[in-house]
């Protein structure tokens, strides 16, 4: 017997973006009260001048909801017409249930399929890849993709090799059907041989028993080498898969891991001067899955990029995992 097959929209695109940043500003001066370092060293090695951490009354859920509400409003659709909610995060501290079903219910996306994905700093682009495929396959119509983190809860303030880097925030997009294509084929992959390059210092049960949430450790130089070599090449492959040359790009929105990594990618890609480059790490730090949608929203809000522009996005991080696409900005 041949069963019915779902028919999706031929194309998908990002309809809207929203973001939320926590209220607490932690500048490098404050950071240097926790670790032996200097504003000059942190800025020179990472480009970070200050980062945002959650303050009173803020958490992963509140940031996610705030970003999602803005994205839904800007999409001009009812929350009830969102049929899939994908939350990418590594800082939801319950193994089960996922946070996405709760977000869906609070947003009014009744009966939406809802699940969390754990793909660290590549998580937002993993989510876009899934949303695009679900819509074209007929498994979804309007997909809310949220990248949100509260990494401040996973920072070891005694570790001067990581404490200055990680931060909190949330970004969200609505992906929906389109007459023209706004999301190129995803280029993604993993290198599990380097699973210890960015990882929790101890298994979750041990961390909980010792009263923390599993602080992050990082082999900084290994990550740096991988990002400036393999990932820079993956960015080129992403452009090739999209059929786009660097001259046709308007914006480059890489995961905000580290400004030196962004600079190395720029050199490798040979991006023309006219391409706008996201640099939100300066004020927001590295907030993992949130960094790309947050940077996208910031570039649009500042007028540096505009709706309809062509942008290369690429996320990479713990796993190690990566994913990239060329998109049309909402
Ligand atoms: C983390 C990172 C900035 C560290 O820089 P680094 O140059 O590799 O640092 P090293 O550990 O080799 O130390 C170099 C020197 O800086 C010093 N140092 C290390 N941490 C320091 C700090 N927080 N403040 C001041 N000095 C510091 C070291 O003591 C060492 O000094 P020495 O040369 O006198 O021995 C860098 O490895 C990096 O950017 N990695 C990529 C990380 C990343 O992007 N992760 C996110 C991926 S999602």
Short mmCIF file of C-alpha atoms and ligand atoms in Angstrom, two decimals:
data_model
loop_
_atom_site.label_atom_id
_atom_site.label_comp_id
_atom_site.label_asym_id
_atom_site.label_seq_id
_atom_site.Cartn_x
_atom_site.Cartn_y
_atom_site.Cartn_z
CA UNK A 1 0.00 0.00 0.00
CA UNK A 2 1.29 3.46 -0.90
CA UNK A 3 0.69 6.01 1.83
CA UNK A 4 -0.06 9.70 1.42
CA UNK A 5 3.00 11.87 1.17
CA UNK A 6 3.25 15.39 2.61
CA UNK A 7 3.62 18.24 0.13
CA UNK A 8 5.52 21.27 1.35
CA UNK A 9 6.14 24.77 0.08
CA UNK A 10 8.77 24.81 -2.66
CA UNK A 11 10.77 27.51 -0.83
CA UNK A 12 11.24 28.90 2.68
CA UNK A 13 12.69 32.09 4.08
CA UNK A 14 13.25 33.88 7.36
CA UNK A 15 10.21 36.12 7.87
CA UNK A 16 11.38 38.04 10.93
CA UNK A 17 13.95 38.25 13.71
CA UNK A 18 13.85 39.39 17.34
CA UNK A 19 16.33 39.37 20.18
CA UNK A 20 16.64 39.92 23.92
CA UNK A 21 19.70 40.83 25.93
CA UNK A 22 19.99 40.58 29.68
CA UNK A 23 20.17 43.77 31.70
CA UNK A 24 23.39 43.16 33.61
CA UNK A 25 26.49 44.62 31.92
CA UNK A 26 29.74 42.97 32.97
CA UNK A 27 32.64 45.00 31.62
CA UNK A 28 36.26 43.88 31.50
CA UNK A 29 37.03 45.89 34.61
CA UNK A 30 34.53 43.82 36.58
CA UNK A 31 35.79 40.63 34.88
CA UNK A 32 39.28 41.44 36.17
CA UNK A 33 37.97 41.37 39.73
CA UNK A 34 37.29 37.63 39.16
CA UNK A 35 40.33 36.59 37.10
CA UNK A 36 43.88 37.85 36.76
CA UNK A 37 43.70 39.61 33.41
CA UNK A 38 43.38 43.05 31.84
CA UNK A 39 40.94 44.96 29.65
CA UNK A 40 43.70 45.31 27.05
CA UNK A 41 44.45 41.53 26.97
CA UNK A 42 40.77 40.54 26.68
CA UNK A 43 40.04 43.11 23.96
CA UNK A 44 43.14 42.24 21.99
CA UNK A 45 42.61 38.45 22.17
CA UNK A 46 38.82 38.35 21.71
CA UNK A 47 37.39 41.78 20.80
CA UNK A 48 35.18 41.69 23.91
CA UNK A 49 34.78 44.98 25.81
CA UNK A 50 31.77 43.90 27.85
CA UNK A 51 29.28 41.07 28.02
CA UNK A 52 25.70 40.63 29.29
CA UNK A 53 24.76 38.25 32.08
CA UNK A 54 21.30 37.59 33.45
CA UNK A 55 20.29 39.73 36.43
CA UNK A 56 17.37 39.80 38.83
CA UNK A 57 14.23 38.17 37.38
CA UNK A 58 15.90 37.03 34.16
CA UNK A 59 16.50 33.47 33.04
CA UNK A 60 16.66 31.30 29.93
CA UNK A 61 12.88 31.16 29.70
CA UNK A 62 12.28 34.90 30.03
CA UNK A 63 14.95 35.76 27.45
CA UNK A 64 13.62 33.15 25.02
CA UNK A 65 10.05 34.39 25.38
CA UNK A 66 11.04 38.03 24.94
CA UNK A 67 13.00 37.35 21.74
CA UNK A 68 10.29 35.06 20.37
CA UNK A 69 7.46 37.55 21.02
CA UNK A 70 9.27 40.23 19.04
CA UNK A 71 9.96 37.83 16.15
CA UNK A 72 6.32 36.67 16.04
CA UNK A 73 4.99 40.22 16.10
CA UNK A 74 7.36 41.28 13.32
CA UNK A 75 6.36 38.27 11.22
CA UNK A 76 2.82 39.62 11.28
CA UNK A 77 1.31 36.23 12.06
CA UNK A 78 -0.69 34.88 14.99
CA UNK A 79 1.29 32.75 17.45
CA UNK A 80 -1.34 30.06 16.92
CA UNK A 81 -0.18 29.64 13.30
CA UNK A 82 3.30 28.56 14.45
CA UNK A 83 3.26 24.79 14.21
CA UNK A 84 6.86 24.03 15.21
CA UNK A 85 9.08 25.50 17.92
CA UNK A 86 12.78 24.61 17.94
CA UNK A 87 14.90 25.85 20.84
CA UNK A 88 18.65 25.57 20.53
CA UNK A 89 20.45 25.80 23.85
CA UNK A 90 23.04 24.11 26.03
CA UNK A 91 22.01 25.98 29.15
CA UNK A 92 18.63 24.44 29.95
CA UNK A 93 19.49 22.48 33.06
CA UNK A 94 16.76 19.84 32.96
CA UNK A 95 17.48 16.81 30.85
CA UNK A 96 13.73 16.39 30.41
CA UNK A 97 11.30 17.83 29.51
CA UNK A 98 12.73 20.21 26.93
CA UNK A 99 12.00 23.91 27.37
CA UNK A 100 10.51 24.34 23.87
CA UNK A 101 7.04 22.86 24.70
CA UNK A 102 6.71 25.25 27.65
CA UNK A 103 7.74 28.20 25.46
CA UNK A 104 5.22 27.14 22.79
CA UNK A 105 2.43 27.03 25.37
CA UNK A 106 3.34 30.41 26.88
CA UNK A 107 3.56 32.01 23.43
CA UNK A 108 0.18 30.65 22.33
CA UNK A 109 1.60 28.26 19.72
CA UNK A 110 -0.98 25.69 20.75
CA UNK A 111 -0.26 22.09 19.78
CA UNK A 112 2.99 23.04 18.02
CA UNK A 113 5.64 20.36 17.67
CA UNK A 114 8.28 21.58 20.09
CA UNK A 115 11.75 20.33 20.94
CA UNK A 116 15.20 21.41 22.10
CA UNK A 117 18.38 20.78 20.17
CA UNK A 118 21.87 20.67 21.62
CA UNK A 119 24.33 21.82 18.99
CA UNK A 120 26.10 24.52 21.01
CA UNK A 121 27.26 27.52 18.98
CA UNK A 122 26.14 25.87 15.74
CA UNK A 123 22.64 25.39 17.17
CA UNK A 124 20.93 28.33 15.50
CA UNK A 125 22.12 27.28 12.03
CA UNK A 126 21.18 23.66 12.81
CA UNK A 127 17.70 24.98 13.65
CA UNK A 128 17.49 26.97 10.39
CA UNK A 129 18.53 23.87 8.46
CA UNK A 130 15.80 21.86 10.14
CA UNK A 131 13.12 24.55 9.74
CA UNK A 132 13.87 24.92 6.04
CA UNK A 133 13.76 21.15 5.47
CA UNK A 134 10.56 20.69 7.51
CA UNK A 135 8.74 23.43 5.59
CA UNK A 136 9.82 22.14 2.17
CA UNK A 137 8.95 18.57 3.16
CA UNK A 138 5.46 19.58 4.25
CA UNK A 139 6.04 18.66 7.91
CA UNK A 140 5.69 22.29 9.08
CA UNK A 141 4.38 25.65 7.88
CA UNK A 142 5.67 28.33 10.28
CA UNK A 143 8.66 27.41 12.42
CA UNK A 144 9.92 29.46 15.36
CA UNK A 145 13.67 28.93 15.80
CA UNK A 146 15.12 30.27 19.05
CA UNK A 147 18.78 30.34 20.05
CA UNK A 148 19.12 31.17 23.74
CA UNK A 149 21.80 30.76 26.38
CA UNK A 150 22.62 31.64 29.96
CA UNK A 151 26.23 30.54 29.86
CA UNK A 152 26.99 32.78 32.85
CA UNK A 153 25.60 29.87 34.86
CA UNK A 154 28.29 27.60 33.41
CA UNK A 155 31.32 29.84 33.84
CA UNK A 156 34.16 28.85 36.13
CA UNK A 157 35.13 32.25 37.52
CA UNK A 158 38.44 30.78 38.61
CA UNK A 159 39.39 29.80 35.06
CA UNK A 160 41.21 32.70 33.42
CA UNK A 161 41.25 30.88 30.07
CA UNK A 162 37.43 30.92 29.61
CA UNK A 163 35.67 33.20 32.14
CA UNK A 164 35.97 36.36 30.00
CA UNK A 165 34.43 34.75 26.91
CA UNK A 166 30.96 33.42 27.63
CA UNK A 167 27.71 35.36 27.98
CA UNK A 168 23.90 35.28 27.92
CA UNK A 169 21.24 36.31 25.41
CA UNK A 170 18.49 35.13 23.08
CA UNK A 171 17.55 35.55 19.43
CA UNK A 172 14.60 34.16 17.52
CA UNK A 173 13.35 33.98 13.96
CA UNK A 174 10.15 32.85 12.28
CA UNK A 175 10.79 30.74 9.19
CA UNK A 176 7.90 30.30 6.79
CA UNK A 177 6.87 29.43 3.23
CA UNK A 178 8.04 31.73 0.45
CA UNK A 179 7.56 32.39 -3.27
CA UNK A 180 11.32 32.69 -3.73
CA UNK A 181 14.12 30.84 -1.99
CA UNK A 182 15.61 32.61 1.06
CA UNK A 183 17.65 29.78 2.63
CA UNK A 184 20.45 28.00 0.79
CA UNK A 185 21.33 24.31 1.28
CA UNK A 186 22.81 23.79 4.74
CA UNK A 187 26.50 22.85 4.90
CA UNK A 188 27.01 21.07 8.19
CA UNK A 189 29.01 18.42 9.94
CA UNK A 190 30.89 17.40 13.05
CA UNK A 191 34.27 16.29 14.34
CA UNK A 192 33.53 14.17 17.38
CA UNK A 193 37.21 13.31 17.78
CA UNK A 194 37.50 16.79 19.28
CA UNK A 195 34.57 16.36 21.67
CA UNK A 196 36.73 17.45 24.60
CA UNK A 197 37.79 20.74 22.98
CA UNK A 198 34.84 22.59 24.55
CA UNK A 199 33.04 20.55 27.19
CA UNK A 200 31.60 20.37 30.67
CA UNK A 201 34.35 19.90 33.23
CA UNK A 202 32.52 16.98 34.82
CA UNK A 203 29.44 14.85 34.05
CA UNK A 204 26.17 16.49 35.00
CA UNK A 205 25.31 14.33 38.04
CA UNK A 206 28.77 15.00 39.52
CA UNK A 207 28.41 18.71 38.86
CA UNK A 208 25.00 18.83 40.52
CA UNK A 209 26.32 16.86 43.50
CA UNK A 210 29.11 19.39 43.92
CA UNK A 211 26.63 22.27 43.73
CA UNK A 212 27.25 23.70 40.24
CA UNK A 213 25.71 23.31 36.79
CA UNK A 214 28.65 21.80 34.94
CA UNK A 215 31.18 24.50 34.21
CA UNK A 216 32.74 24.79 30.75
CA UNK A 217 36.33 24.00 29.89
CA UNK A 218 37.98 24.84 26.60
CA UNK A 219 41.17 23.98 24.74
CA UNK A 220 41.43 27.49 23.35
CA UNK A 221 44.22 26.99 20.85
CA UNK A 222 42.71 23.79 19.37
CA UNK A 223 39.39 25.58 18.87
CA UNK A 224 41.16 28.57 17.36
CA UNK A 225 43.03 26.39 14.85
CA UNK A 226 39.87 24.49 13.86
CA UNK A 227 37.82 27.67 13.46
CA UNK A 228 40.38 29.57 11.40
CA UNK A 229 41.22 26.57 9.18
CA UNK A 230 38.44 24.04 8.74
CA UNK A 231 35.54 26.42 9.47
CA UNK A 232 36.86 29.16 7.21
CA UNK A 233 36.88 26.51 4.49
CA UNK A 234 33.34 25.41 5.43
CA UNK A 235 32.26 29.03 4.94
CA UNK A 236 33.61 28.86 1.37
CA UNK A 237 31.76 25.57 0.82
CA UNK A 238 28.57 27.22 2.10
CA UNK A 239 28.89 29.96 -0.52
CA UNK A 240 29.53 27.37 -3.23
CA UNK A 241 26.48 25.33 -2.16
CA UNK A 242 24.38 28.49 -2.39
CA UNK A 243 25.78 29.44 -5.77
CA UNK A 244 26.81 32.83 -4.38
CA UNK A 245 30.15 34.62 -4.81
CA UNK A 246 31.66 36.93 -2.20
CA UNK A 247 30.88 39.88 -4.49
CA UNK A 248 27.17 39.08 -4.21
CA UNK A 249 27.19 39.09 -0.42
CA UNK A 250 25.89 42.07 1.56
CA UNK A 251 26.56 40.81 5.08
CA UNK A 252 28.63 38.24 6.95
CA UNK A 253 27.18 37.10 10.27
CA UNK A 254 29.47 34.46 11.77
CA UNK A 255 28.94 33.04 15.23
CA UNK A 256 30.41 35.62 17.59
CA UNK A 257 33.08 33.32 19.04
CA UNK A 258 35.99 35.68 18.96
CA UNK A 259 36.81 38.70 16.79
CA UNK A 260 40.19 37.25 15.85
CA UNK A 261 38.44 34.19 14.40
CA UNK A 262 36.09 36.50 12.45
CA UNK A 263 39.11 38.44 11.12
CA UNK A 264 40.86 35.23 10.03
CA UNK A 265 37.70 34.16 8.19
CA UNK A 266 37.49 37.52 6.44
CA UNK A 267 41.04 37.12 5.17
CA UNK A 268 40.40 33.55 4.08
CA UNK A 269 37.14 34.37 2.28
CA UNK A 270 38.63 37.55 0.76
CA UNK A 271 35.39 39.41 1.45
CA UNK A 272 35.11 42.77 -0.33
CA UNK A 273 35.12 45.88 1.89
CA UNK A 274 31.43 46.57 1.15
CA UNK A 275 30.32 43.41 3.00
CA UNK A 276 29.00 44.34 6.44
CA UNK A 277 30.50 42.17 9.18
CA UNK A 278 28.76 41.42 12.49
CA UNK A 279 30.87 42.41 15.51
CA UNK A 280 28.36 42.18 18.35
CA UNK A 281 30.85 40.20 20.42
CA UNK A 282 32.29 43.57 21.49
CA UNK A 283 29.27 44.36 23.68
CA UNK A 284 27.53 41.01 24.10
CA UNK A 285 30.38 38.48 24.42
CA UNK A 286 30.05 34.94 23.10
CA UNK A 287 26.48 33.82 23.77
CA UNK A 288 26.64 30.62 21.72
CA UNK A 289 23.35 29.69 20.00
CA UNK A 290 22.01 33.23 20.51
CA UNK A 291 24.86 35.07 18.83
CA UNK A 292 23.84 34.86 15.15
CA UNK A 293 20.16 35.92 15.47
CA UNK A 294 21.20 38.60 17.99
CA UNK A 295 23.79 39.95 15.57
CA UNK A 296 21.30 39.75 12.69
CA UNK A 297 18.78 41.80 14.64
CA UNK A 298 21.44 44.34 15.63
CA UNK A 299 22.67 44.82 12.04
CA UNK A 300 19.10 45.38 10.82
CA UNK A 301 18.27 47.73 13.70
CA UNK A 302 21.38 49.85 13.09
CA UNK A 303 20.62 50.12 9.38
CA UNK A 304 24.00 48.59 8.45
CA UNK A 305 22.07 45.77 6.77
CA UNK A 306 18.57 45.86 5.35
CA UNK A 307 15.71 43.53 4.60
CA UNK A 308 16.33 41.57 1.40
CA UNK A 309 20.12 41.64 1.77
CA UNK A 310 22.08 38.44 1.17
CA UNK A 311 23.98 37.22 4.23
CA UNK A 312 26.34 34.35 5.00
CA UNK A 313 25.75 32.83 8.44
CA UNK A 314 27.92 30.14 10.02
CA UNK A 315 27.89 28.66 13.51
CA UNK A 316 30.55 26.41 15.07
CA UNK A 317 31.35 25.15 18.53
CA UNK A 318 31.28 22.37 21.10
CA UNK A 319 30.98 18.90 19.63
CA UNK A 320 32.75 19.97 17.60
CA UNK A 321 29.87 20.85 15.26
CA UNK A 322 29.23 23.44 12.57
CA UNK A 323 26.52 24.58 10.15
CA UNK A 324 26.23 27.40 7.62
CA UNK A 325 23.77 28.86 5.12
CA UNK A 326 23.36 31.86 2.87
CA UNK A 327 20.09 33.58 3.71
CA UNK A 328 17.97 36.50 2.61
CA UNK A 329 17.64 38.85 5.58
CA UNK A 330 14.08 39.39 6.85
C1 LIG B 1 41.01 31.66 24.59
C2 LIG B 1 42.10 32.40 23.88
C3 LIG B 1 41.73 33.87 23.74
C4 LIG B 1 43.38 32.31 24.70
O1 LIG B 1 44.43 32.93 24.01
P1 LIG B 1 45.80 32.15 23.82
O2 LIG B 1 46.72 33.08 23.12
O3 LIG B 1 45.51 30.84 23.17
O4 LIG B 1 46.22 31.96 25.33
P2 LIG B 1 47.26 30.96 25.96
O5 LIG B 1 46.51 30.05 26.85
O6 LIG B 1 48.14 30.35 24.90
O7 LIG B 1 48.13 31.94 26.80
C5 LIG B 1 48.95 32.94 26.19
C6 LIG B 1 49.44 33.87 27.26
O8 LIG B 1 48.35 34.65 27.77
C7 LIG B 1 48.23 34.45 29.18
N1 LIG B 1 46.83 34.43 29.54
C8 LIG B 1 45.95 33.41 29.45
N2 LIG B 1 44.74 33.79 29.85
C9 LIG B 1 44.85 35.10 30.19
C10 LIG B 1 43.95 36.06 30.66
N3 LIG B 1 42.66 35.79 30.87
N4 LIG B 1 44.40 37.31 30.88
C11 LIG B 1 45.69 37.63 30.68
N5 LIG B 1 46.59 36.76 30.22
C12 LIG B 1 46.18 35.51 29.99
C13 LIG B 1 48.91 33.13 29.47
O9 LIG B 1 49.37 33.06 30.79
C14 LIG B 1 50.04 33.14 28.47
O10 LIG B 1 51.09 33.96 28.96
P3 LIG B 1 52.67 33.63 28.64
O11 LIG B 1 52.78 33.76 27.15
O12 LIG B 1 53.36 34.66 29.40
O13 LIG B 1 52.84 32.22 29.12
C15 LIG B 1 42.38 31.79 22.47
O14 LIG B 1 42.92 30.48 22.60
C16 LIG B 1 41.15 31.72 21.62
O15 LIG B 1 40.65 32.75 21.19
N6 LIG B 1 40.65 30.51 21.33
C17 LIG B 1 39.43 30.31 20.62
C18 LIG B 1 38.35 30.27 21.63
C19 LIG B 1 36.97 30.46 21.08
O16 LIG B 1 36.74 31.25 20.21
N7 LIG B 1 36.04 29.70 21.63
C20 LIG B 1 34.69 29.80 21.32
C21 LIG B 1 34.34 28.83 20.26
S1 LIG B 1 32.61 28.66 20.22
#
